[in-house]
């Protein structure tokens, strides 16, 4: 009976030890793999964030550059309030507004003027079609130009 | 009371049951780890490709920003002079 008890106890002890060892190995391996995944995710997120910041910085600097170029006297710019005082057509107003705000560059302005006759569209639509401005900017410009109409 | 030979037979059967449980548990653990490892490997390959593209784009953006900085500095110098 004594031998029987010893064998049973040893078998149970062996079972528990091996079971726990297997579980521990699985647990540590999964944690290690999760850490690797988190590292990769973190690296990807930091690179994405860096890219977004650089794009924002580039946009700001391009606007600064456009403003500086316009200040040099390449093209006289006026504010939206001053636009209503001037007698000019809608396209000129919009182009001056966009150039003044640095939304488009001189090259883009010239291309838009050239394409206006080909596409048979107004200046704002051409800029939007060619991707020089986004929809939000277009709406702002339209709002600004509409705000000027009643005061004429 | 059971005979000794019957008891040892029961003990042997119990041992086989324990061994079976261990084999199944080992199989489950290995399978789970293997699936997770494959998932991480796929993700690593995917993210590595994306990161390489992002690094390239970041380098291009930095170059562009430097060029714009140079142009701004040049324009500011011209305005001052």
PDB file of C-alpha atoms in Angstrom:
ATOM      1  CA  UNK A   1       0.000   0.000   0.000  1.00  0.00           C
ATOM      2  CA  UNK A   2       2.901   2.274   0.813  1.00  0.00           C
ATOM      3  CA  UNK A   3       4.450   1.713  -2.635  1.00  0.00           C
ATOM      4  CA  UNK A   4       1.101   2.420  -4.259  1.00  0.00           C
ATOM      5  CA  UNK A   5       0.784   5.756  -2.454  1.00  0.00           C
ATOM      6  CA  UNK A   6       4.338   6.762  -3.399  1.00  0.00           C
ATOM      7  CA  UNK A   7       3.747   5.995  -7.085  1.00  0.00           C
ATOM      8  CA  UNK A   8       0.422   7.858  -7.105  1.00  0.00           C
ATOM      9  CA  UNK A   9       1.956  10.892  -5.376  1.00  0.00           C
ATOM     10  CA  UNK A  10       4.930  10.949  -7.741  1.00  0.00           C
ATOM     11  CA  UNK A  11       2.647  10.702 -10.772  1.00  0.00           C
ATOM     12  CA  UNK A  12       0.490  13.591  -9.535  1.00  0.00           C
ATOM     13  CA  UNK A  13       3.543  15.727  -8.724  1.00  0.00           C
ATOM     14  CA  UNK A  14       5.015  15.052 -12.159  1.00  0.00           C
ATOM     15  CA  UNK A  15       1.695  15.944 -13.801  1.00  0.00           C
ATOM     16  CA  UNK A  16       1.318  19.228 -11.936  1.00  0.00           C
ATOM     17  CA  UNK A  17       4.955  20.237 -12.565  1.00  0.00           C
ATOM     18  CA  UNK A  18       4.845  19.554 -16.307  1.00  0.00           C
ATOM     19  CA  UNK A  19       1.407  21.193 -16.683  1.00  0.00           C
ATOM     20  CA  UNK A  20       2.574  24.371 -14.958  1.00  0.00           C
ATOM     21  CA  UNK A  21       5.820  24.448 -16.942  1.00  0.00           C
ATOM     22  CA  UNK A  22       3.895  24.243 -20.215  1.00  0.00           C
ATOM     23  CA  UNK A  23       1.496  26.988 -19.140  1.00  0.00           C
ATOM     24  CA  UNK A  24       4.343  29.246 -18.010  1.00  0.00           C
ATOM     25  CA  UNK A  25       6.191  28.762 -21.271  1.00  0.00           C
ATOM     26  CA  UNK A  26       3.077  29.678 -23.257  1.00  0.00           C
ATOM     27  CA  UNK A  27       2.463  32.751 -21.098  1.00  0.00           C
ATOM     28  CA  UNK A  28       6.009  34.106 -21.415  1.00  0.00           C
ATOM     29  CA  UNK A  29       6.135  33.477 -25.159  1.00  0.00           C
ATOM     30  CA  UNK A  30       2.828  35.275 -25.727  1.00  0.00           C
ATOM     31  CA  UNK A  31       3.961  38.235 -23.639  1.00  0.00           C
ATOM     32  CA  UNK A  32       7.206  38.427 -25.609  1.00  0.00           C
ATOM     33  CA  UNK A  33       5.331  38.345 -28.904  1.00  0.00           C
ATOM     34  CA  UNK A  34       2.912  41.023 -27.728  1.00  0.00           C
ATOM     35  CA  UNK A  35       5.845  43.227 -26.753  1.00  0.00           C
ATOM     36  CA  UNK A  36       7.333  42.817 -30.228  1.00  0.00           C
ATOM     37  CA  UNK A  37       4.007  43.794 -31.748  1.00  0.00           C
ATOM     38  CA  UNK A  38       3.715  46.856 -29.526  1.00  0.00           C
ATOM     39  CA  UNK A  39       7.227  47.949 -30.487  1.00  0.00           C
ATOM     40  CA  UNK A  40       6.379  47.690 -34.171  1.00  0.00           C
ATOM     41  CA  UNK A  41       3.112  49.581 -33.654  1.00  0.00           C
ATOM     42  CA  UNK A  42       4.857  52.314 -31.697  1.00  0.00           C
ATOM     43  CA  UNK A  43       7.505  52.734 -34.371  1.00  0.00           C
ATOM     44  CA  UNK A  44       4.865  52.919 -37.099  1.00  0.00           C
ATOM     45  CA  UNK A  45       2.788  55.448 -35.166  1.00  0.00           C
ATOM     46  CA  UNK A  46       5.811  57.645 -34.433  1.00  0.00           C
ATOM     47  CA  UNK A  47       6.806  57.632 -38.107  1.00  0.00           C
ATOM     48  CA  UNK A  48       3.245  58.484 -39.163  1.00  0.00           C
ATOM     49  CA  UNK A  49       3.126  61.308 -36.651  1.00  0.00           C
ATOM     50  CA  UNK A  50       6.497  62.626 -37.823  1.00  0.00           C
ATOM     51  CA  UNK A  51       5.279  62.566 -41.417  1.00  0.00           C
ATOM     52  CA  UNK A  52       2.095  64.477 -40.514  1.00  0.00           C
ATOM     53  CA  UNK A  53       4.116  67.107 -38.652  1.00  0.00           C
ATOM     54  CA  UNK A  54       6.530  67.500 -41.550  1.00  0.00           C
ATOM     55  CA  UNK A  55       3.641  67.850 -44.016  1.00  0.00           C
ATOM     56  CA  UNK A  56       2.084  70.524 -41.812  1.00  0.00           C
ATOM     57  CA  UNK A  57       5.424  72.308 -41.541  1.00  0.00           C
ATOM     58  CA  UNK A  58       5.920  72.162 -45.308  1.00  0.00           C
ATOM     59  CA  UNK A  59       2.443  73.597 -45.926  1.00  0.00           C
ATOM     60  CA  UNK A  60       3.093  76.451 -43.494  1.00  0.00           C
ATOM     61  CA  UNK A  61       6.449  77.213 -45.078  1.00  0.00           C
ATOM     62  CA  UNK A  62       4.998  77.101 -48.579  1.00  0.00           C
ATOM     63  CA  UNK A  63       2.372  79.613 -47.504  1.00  0.00           C
ATOM     64  CA  UNK A  64       5.082  81.799 -45.968  1.00  0.00           C
ATOM     65  CA  UNK A  65       7.083  81.553 -49.177  1.00  0.00           C
ATOM     66  CA  UNK A  66       4.043  82.503 -51.283  1.00  0.00           C
ATOM     67  CA  UNK A  67       3.327  85.457 -49.040  1.00  0.00           C
ATOM     68  CA  UNK A  68       6.941  86.604 -49.314  1.00  0.00           C
ATOM     69  CA  UNK A  69       6.870  86.245 -53.096  1.00  0.00           C
ATOM     70  CA  UNK A  70       3.657  88.246 -53.270  1.00  0.00           C
ATOM     71  CA  UNK A  71       5.044  90.922 -50.957  1.00  0.00           C
ATOM     72  CA  UNK A  72       7.978  91.346 -53.319  1.00  0.00           C
ATOM     73  CA  UNK A  73       5.556  92.871 -55.790  1.00  0.00           C
ATOM     74  CA  UNK A  74       5.204  90.088 -58.283  1.00  0.00           C
ATOM     75  CA  UNK A  75       1.463  90.426 -57.962  1.00  0.00           C
ATOM     76  CA  UNK A  76      -0.349  93.045 -55.924  1.00  0.00           C
ATOM     77  CA  UNK A  77      -2.591  91.446 -53.336  1.00  0.00           C
ATOM     78  CA  UNK A  78      -5.503  92.890 -51.481  1.00  0.00           C
ATOM     79  CA  UNK A  79      -7.544  91.754 -48.542  1.00  0.00           C
ATOM     80  CA  UNK A  80     -11.099  90.494 -48.850  1.00  0.00           C
ATOM     81  CA  UNK A  81     -12.491  93.759 -47.458  1.00  0.00           C
ATOM     82  CA  UNK A  82     -10.585  95.753 -50.023  1.00  0.00           C
ATOM     83  CA  UNK A  83     -11.765  93.522 -52.839  1.00  0.00           C
ATOM     84  CA  UNK A  84     -15.304  94.882 -52.802  1.00  0.00           C
ATOM     85  CA  UNK A  85     -13.998  98.373 -53.360  1.00  0.00           C
ATOM     86  CA  UNK A  86     -12.250  97.352 -56.543  1.00  0.00           C
ATOM     87  CA  UNK A  87     -14.057  97.023 -59.841  1.00  0.00           C
ATOM     88  CA  UNK A  88     -12.943  93.656 -61.141  1.00  0.00           C
ATOM     89  CA  UNK A  89     -14.605  90.489 -62.148  1.00  0.00           C
ATOM     90  CA  UNK A  90     -15.218  87.521 -59.907  1.00  0.00           C
ATOM     91  CA  UNK A  91     -12.313  85.440 -61.220  1.00  0.00           C
ATOM     92  CA  UNK A  92      -9.783  88.177 -60.561  1.00  0.00           C
ATOM     93  CA  UNK A  93     -11.121  88.611 -57.064  1.00  0.00           C
ATOM     94  CA  UNK A  94     -10.836  84.935 -56.332  1.00  0.00           C
ATOM     95  CA  UNK A  95      -7.373  84.607 -57.824  1.00  0.00           C
ATOM     96  CA  UNK A  96      -6.083  87.576 -55.851  1.00  0.00           C
ATOM     97  CA  UNK A  97      -7.690  86.264 -52.700  1.00  0.00           C
ATOM     98  CA  UNK A  98      -6.103  82.826 -53.130  1.00  0.00           C
ATOM     99  CA  UNK A  99      -2.704  84.265 -53.992  1.00  0.00           C
ATOM    100  CA  UNK A 100      -2.867  86.678 -51.103  1.00  0.00           C
ATOM    101  CA  UNK A 101      -3.650  83.935 -48.647  1.00  0.00           C
ATOM    102  CA  UNK A 102      -0.898  81.757 -50.092  1.00  0.00           C
ATOM    103  CA  UNK A 103      -3.355  79.028 -51.011  1.00  0.00           C
ATOM    104  CA  UNK A 104      -1.927  78.744 -54.527  1.00  0.00           C
ATOM    105  CA  UNK A 105       1.419  79.636 -56.061  1.00  0.00           C
ATOM    106  CA  UNK A 106       2.073  81.837 -59.088  1.00  0.00           C
ATOM    107  CA  UNK A 107       2.731  78.802 -61.273  1.00  0.00           C
ATOM    108  CA  UNK A 108      -0.582  77.299 -60.245  1.00  0.00           C
ATOM    109  CA  UNK A 109      -2.334  80.608 -60.917  1.00  0.00           C
ATOM    110  CA  UNK A 110      -0.901  80.767 -64.425  1.00  0.00           C
ATOM    111  CA  UNK A 111      -1.832  77.157 -65.132  1.00  0.00           C
ATOM    112  CA  UNK A 112      -5.379  77.775 -63.908  1.00  0.00           C
ATOM    113  CA  UNK A 113      -5.719  80.811 -66.196  1.00  0.00           C
ATOM    114  CA  UNK A 114      -4.500  78.730 -69.133  1.00  0.00           C
ATOM    115  CA  UNK A 115      -6.856  75.840 -68.377  1.00  0.00           C
ATOM    116  CA  UNK A 116      -9.913  78.093 -67.903  1.00  0.00           C
ATOM    117  CA  UNK A 117     -10.430  78.483 -71.652  1.00  0.00           C
ATOM    118  CA  UNK A 118      -9.801  74.819 -72.355  1.00  0.00           C
ATOM    119  CA  UNK A 119     -12.065  73.461 -69.639  1.00  0.00           C
ATOM    120  CA  UNK A 120     -14.704  76.206 -70.037  1.00  0.00           C
ATOM    121  CA  UNK A 121     -14.974  76.547 -66.286  1.00  0.00           C
ATOM    122  CA  UNK A 122     -14.606  79.425 -63.876  1.00  0.00           C
ATOM    123  CA  UNK A 123     -11.357  80.054 -61.981  1.00  0.00           C
ATOM    124  CA  UNK A 124     -12.418  78.438 -58.704  1.00  0.00           C
ATOM    125  CA  UNK A 125     -13.684  75.269 -60.395  1.00  0.00           C
ATOM    126  CA  UNK A 126     -10.458  74.954 -62.370  1.00  0.00           C
ATOM    127  CA  UNK A 127      -8.368  75.296 -59.202  1.00  0.00           C
ATOM    128  CA  UNK A 128     -10.524  72.692 -57.495  1.00  0.00           C
ATOM    129  CA  UNK A 129     -10.402  70.325 -60.485  1.00  0.00           C
ATOM    130  CA  UNK A 130      -6.633  70.570 -60.789  1.00  0.00           C
ATOM    131  CA  UNK A 131      -6.277  69.922 -57.062  1.00  0.00           C
ATOM    132  CA  UNK A 132      -4.641  73.254 -56.182  1.00  0.00           C
ATOM    133  CA  UNK A 133      -7.173  73.857 -53.427  1.00  0.00           C
ATOM    134  CA  UNK A 134      -9.389  71.568 -51.399  1.00  0.00           C
ATOM    135  CA  UNK A 135     -13.163  71.649 -51.081  1.00  0.00           C
ATOM    136  CA  UNK A 136     -13.033  73.447 -47.745  1.00  0.00           C
ATOM    137  CA  UNK A 137     -10.939  76.294 -49.153  1.00  0.00           C
ATOM    138  CA  UNK A 138     -13.270  76.509 -52.134  1.00  0.00           C
ATOM    139  CA  UNK A 139     -16.279  76.879 -49.836  1.00  0.00           C
ATOM    140  CA  UNK A 140     -14.485  79.570 -47.839  1.00  0.00           C
ATOM    141  CA  UNK A 141     -13.654  81.499 -51.003  1.00  0.00           C
ATOM    142  CA  UNK A 142     -17.240  81.217 -52.224  1.00  0.00           C
ATOM    143  CA  UNK A 143     -18.507  82.423 -48.885  1.00  0.00           C
ATOM    144  CA  UNK A 144     -16.100  85.336 -48.944  1.00  0.00           C
ATOM    145  CA  UNK A 145     -17.073  86.296 -52.482  1.00  0.00           C
ATOM    146  CA  UNK A 146     -20.802  85.957 -51.683  1.00  0.00           C
ATOM    147  CA  UNK A 147     -20.334  88.178 -48.668  1.00  0.00           C
ATOM    148  CA  UNK A 148     -18.978  90.840 -50.992  1.00  0.00           C
ATOM    149  CA  UNK A 149     -21.870  90.783 -53.482  1.00  0.00           C
ATOM    150  CA  UNK A 150     -24.588  92.536 -51.416  1.00  0.00           C
ATOM    151  CA  UNK A 151     -22.300  95.368 -50.472  1.00  0.00           C
ATOM    152  CA  UNK A 152     -21.579  96.307 -54.096  1.00  0.00           C
TER     153      UNK A 152
ATOM    154  CA  UNK B   1     -11.169  -4.150  -0.423  1.00  0.00           C
ATOM    155  CA  UNK B   2      -9.696  -4.346  -3.915  1.00  0.00           C
ATOM    156  CA  UNK B   3      -6.828  -6.617  -4.725  1.00  0.00           C
ATOM    157  CA  UNK B   4      -3.365  -5.186  -5.176  1.00  0.00           C
ATOM    158  CA  UNK B   5      -3.215  -6.096  -8.864  1.00  0.00           C
ATOM    159  CA  UNK B   6      -6.525  -4.258  -9.485  1.00  0.00           C
ATOM    160  CA  UNK B   7      -5.213  -1.191  -7.682  1.00  0.00           C
ATOM    161  CA  UNK B   8      -2.058  -1.145  -9.825  1.00  0.00           C
ATOM    162  CA  UNK B   9      -4.177  -1.525 -12.932  1.00  0.00           C
ATOM    163  CA  UNK B  10      -6.274   1.476 -11.869  1.00  0.00           C
ATOM    164  CA  UNK B  11      -3.066   3.372 -11.132  1.00  0.00           C
ATOM    165  CA  UNK B  12      -1.719   2.619 -14.608  1.00  0.00           C
ATOM    166  CA  UNK B  13      -4.966   3.774 -16.183  1.00  0.00           C
ATOM    167  CA  UNK B  14      -4.904   6.965 -14.140  1.00  0.00           C
ATOM    168  CA  UNK B  15      -1.329   7.545 -15.290  1.00  0.00           C
ATOM    169  CA  UNK B  16      -2.366   7.218 -18.921  1.00  0.00           C
ATOM    170  CA  UNK B  17      -5.186   9.697 -18.381  1.00  0.00           C
ATOM    171  CA  UNK B  18      -2.743  12.207 -16.869  1.00  0.00           C
ATOM    172  CA  UNK B  19      -0.343  11.650 -19.737  1.00  0.00           C
ATOM    173  CA  UNK B  20      -3.168  12.242 -22.233  1.00  0.00           C
ATOM    174  CA  UNK B  21      -4.116  15.491 -20.509  1.00  0.00           C
ATOM    175  CA  UNK B  22      -0.484  16.628 -20.688  1.00  0.00           C
ATOM    176  CA  UNK B  23      -0.235  15.814 -24.399  1.00  0.00           C
ATOM    177  CA  UNK B  24      -3.443  17.724 -25.168  1.00  0.00           C
ATOM    178  CA  UNK B  25      -2.334  20.705 -23.088  1.00  0.00           C
ATOM    179  CA  UNK B  26       1.053  20.755 -24.822  1.00  0.00           C
ATOM    180  CA  UNK B  27      -0.622  20.603 -28.197  1.00  0.00           C
ATOM    181  CA  UNK B  28      -2.956  23.485 -27.324  1.00  0.00           C
ATOM    182  CA  UNK B  29      -0.106  25.645 -26.024  1.00  0.00           C
ATOM    183  CA  UNK B  30       2.087  24.996 -29.068  1.00  0.00           C
ATOM    184  CA  UNK B  31      -0.779  25.703 -31.424  1.00  0.00           C
ATOM    185  CA  UNK B  32      -1.654  28.982 -29.700  1.00  0.00           C
ATOM    186  CA  UNK B  33       1.958  30.162 -29.687  1.00  0.00           C
ATOM    187  CA  UNK B  34       2.394  29.149 -33.320  1.00  0.00           C
ATOM    188  CA  UNK B  35      -0.697  31.077 -34.430  1.00  0.00           C
ATOM    189  CA  UNK B  36       0.382  34.159 -32.489  1.00  0.00           C
ATOM    190  CA  UNK B  37       3.900  33.925 -33.935  1.00  0.00           C
ATOM    191  CA  UNK B  38       2.539  33.740 -37.476  1.00  0.00           C
ATOM    192  CA  UNK B  39       0.268  36.704 -36.832  1.00  0.00           C
ATOM    193  CA  UNK B  40       3.202  38.761 -35.510  1.00  0.00           C
ATOM    194  CA  UNK B  41       5.369  37.714 -38.466  1.00  0.00           C
ATOM    195  CA  UNK B  42       2.738  38.846 -40.959  1.00  0.00           C
ATOM    196  CA  UNK B  43       2.255  42.099 -39.095  1.00  0.00           C
ATOM    197  CA  UNK B  44       6.013  42.689 -38.916  1.00  0.00           C
ATOM    198  CA  UNK B  45       6.436  42.205 -42.659  1.00  0.00           C
ATOM    199  CA  UNK B  46       3.479  44.492 -43.353  1.00  0.00           C
ATOM    200  CA  UNK B  47       4.583  47.220 -40.960  1.00  0.00           C
ATOM    201  CA  UNK B  48       8.226  46.998 -42.075  1.00  0.00           C
ATOM    202  CA  UNK B  49       7.174  47.716 -45.654  1.00  0.00           C
ATOM    203  CA  UNK B  50       4.982  50.607 -44.500  1.00  0.00           C
ATOM    204  CA  UNK B  51       7.753  51.986 -42.283  1.00  0.00           C
ATOM    205  CA  UNK B  52      10.249  51.864 -45.139  1.00  0.00           C
ATOM    206  CA  UNK B  53       7.866  53.879 -47.316  1.00  0.00           C
ATOM    207  CA  UNK B  54       7.231  56.322 -44.473  1.00  0.00           C
ATOM    208  CA  UNK B  55      10.967  56.814 -43.876  1.00  0.00           C
ATOM    209  CA  UNK B  56      11.454  57.520 -47.555  1.00  0.00           C
ATOM    210  CA  UNK B  57       8.616  60.048 -47.545  1.00  0.00           C
ATOM    211  CA  UNK B  58       9.987  61.696 -44.405  1.00  0.00           C
ATOM    212  CA  UNK B  59      13.411  62.071 -46.029  1.00  0.00           C
ATOM    213  CA  UNK B  60      11.778  63.638 -49.107  1.00  0.00           C
ATOM    214  CA  UNK B  61       9.731  65.998 -46.944  1.00  0.00           C
ATOM    215  CA  UNK B  62      12.838  67.088 -45.035  1.00  0.00           C
ATOM    216  CA  UNK B  63      14.627  67.816 -48.302  1.00  0.00           C
ATOM    217  CA  UNK B  64      11.654  69.835 -49.550  1.00  0.00           C
ATOM    218  CA  UNK B  65      11.467  71.780 -46.293  1.00  0.00           C
ATOM    219  CA  UNK B  66      15.168  72.577 -46.497  1.00  0.00           C
ATOM    220  CA  UNK B  67      14.734  73.850 -50.051  1.00  0.00           C
ATOM    221  CA  UNK B  68      11.791  76.012 -48.992  1.00  0.00           C
ATOM    222  CA  UNK B  69      13.840  77.338 -46.058  1.00  0.00           C
ATOM    223  CA  UNK B  70      16.623  78.296 -48.437  1.00  0.00           C
ATOM    224  CA  UNK B  71      14.171  80.087 -50.730  1.00  0.00           C
ATOM    225  CA  UNK B  72      12.609  81.924 -47.779  1.00  0.00           C
ATOM    226  CA  UNK B  73      16.032  82.996 -46.506  1.00  0.00           C
ATOM    227  CA  UNK B  74      16.979  84.215 -49.975  1.00  0.00           C
ATOM    228  CA  UNK B  75      13.774  86.223 -50.335  1.00  0.00           C
ATOM    229  CA  UNK B  76      14.160  87.739 -46.883  1.00  0.00           C
ATOM    230  CA  UNK B  77      17.732  88.766 -47.685  1.00  0.00           C
ATOM    231  CA  UNK B  78      16.566  90.395 -50.926  1.00  0.00           C
ATOM    232  CA  UNK B  79      13.822  92.259 -49.109  1.00  0.00           C
ATOM    233  CA  UNK B  80      16.221  93.548 -46.491  1.00  0.00           C
ATOM    234  CA  UNK B  81      18.805  94.667 -49.074  1.00  0.00           C
TER     235      UNK B  81
END
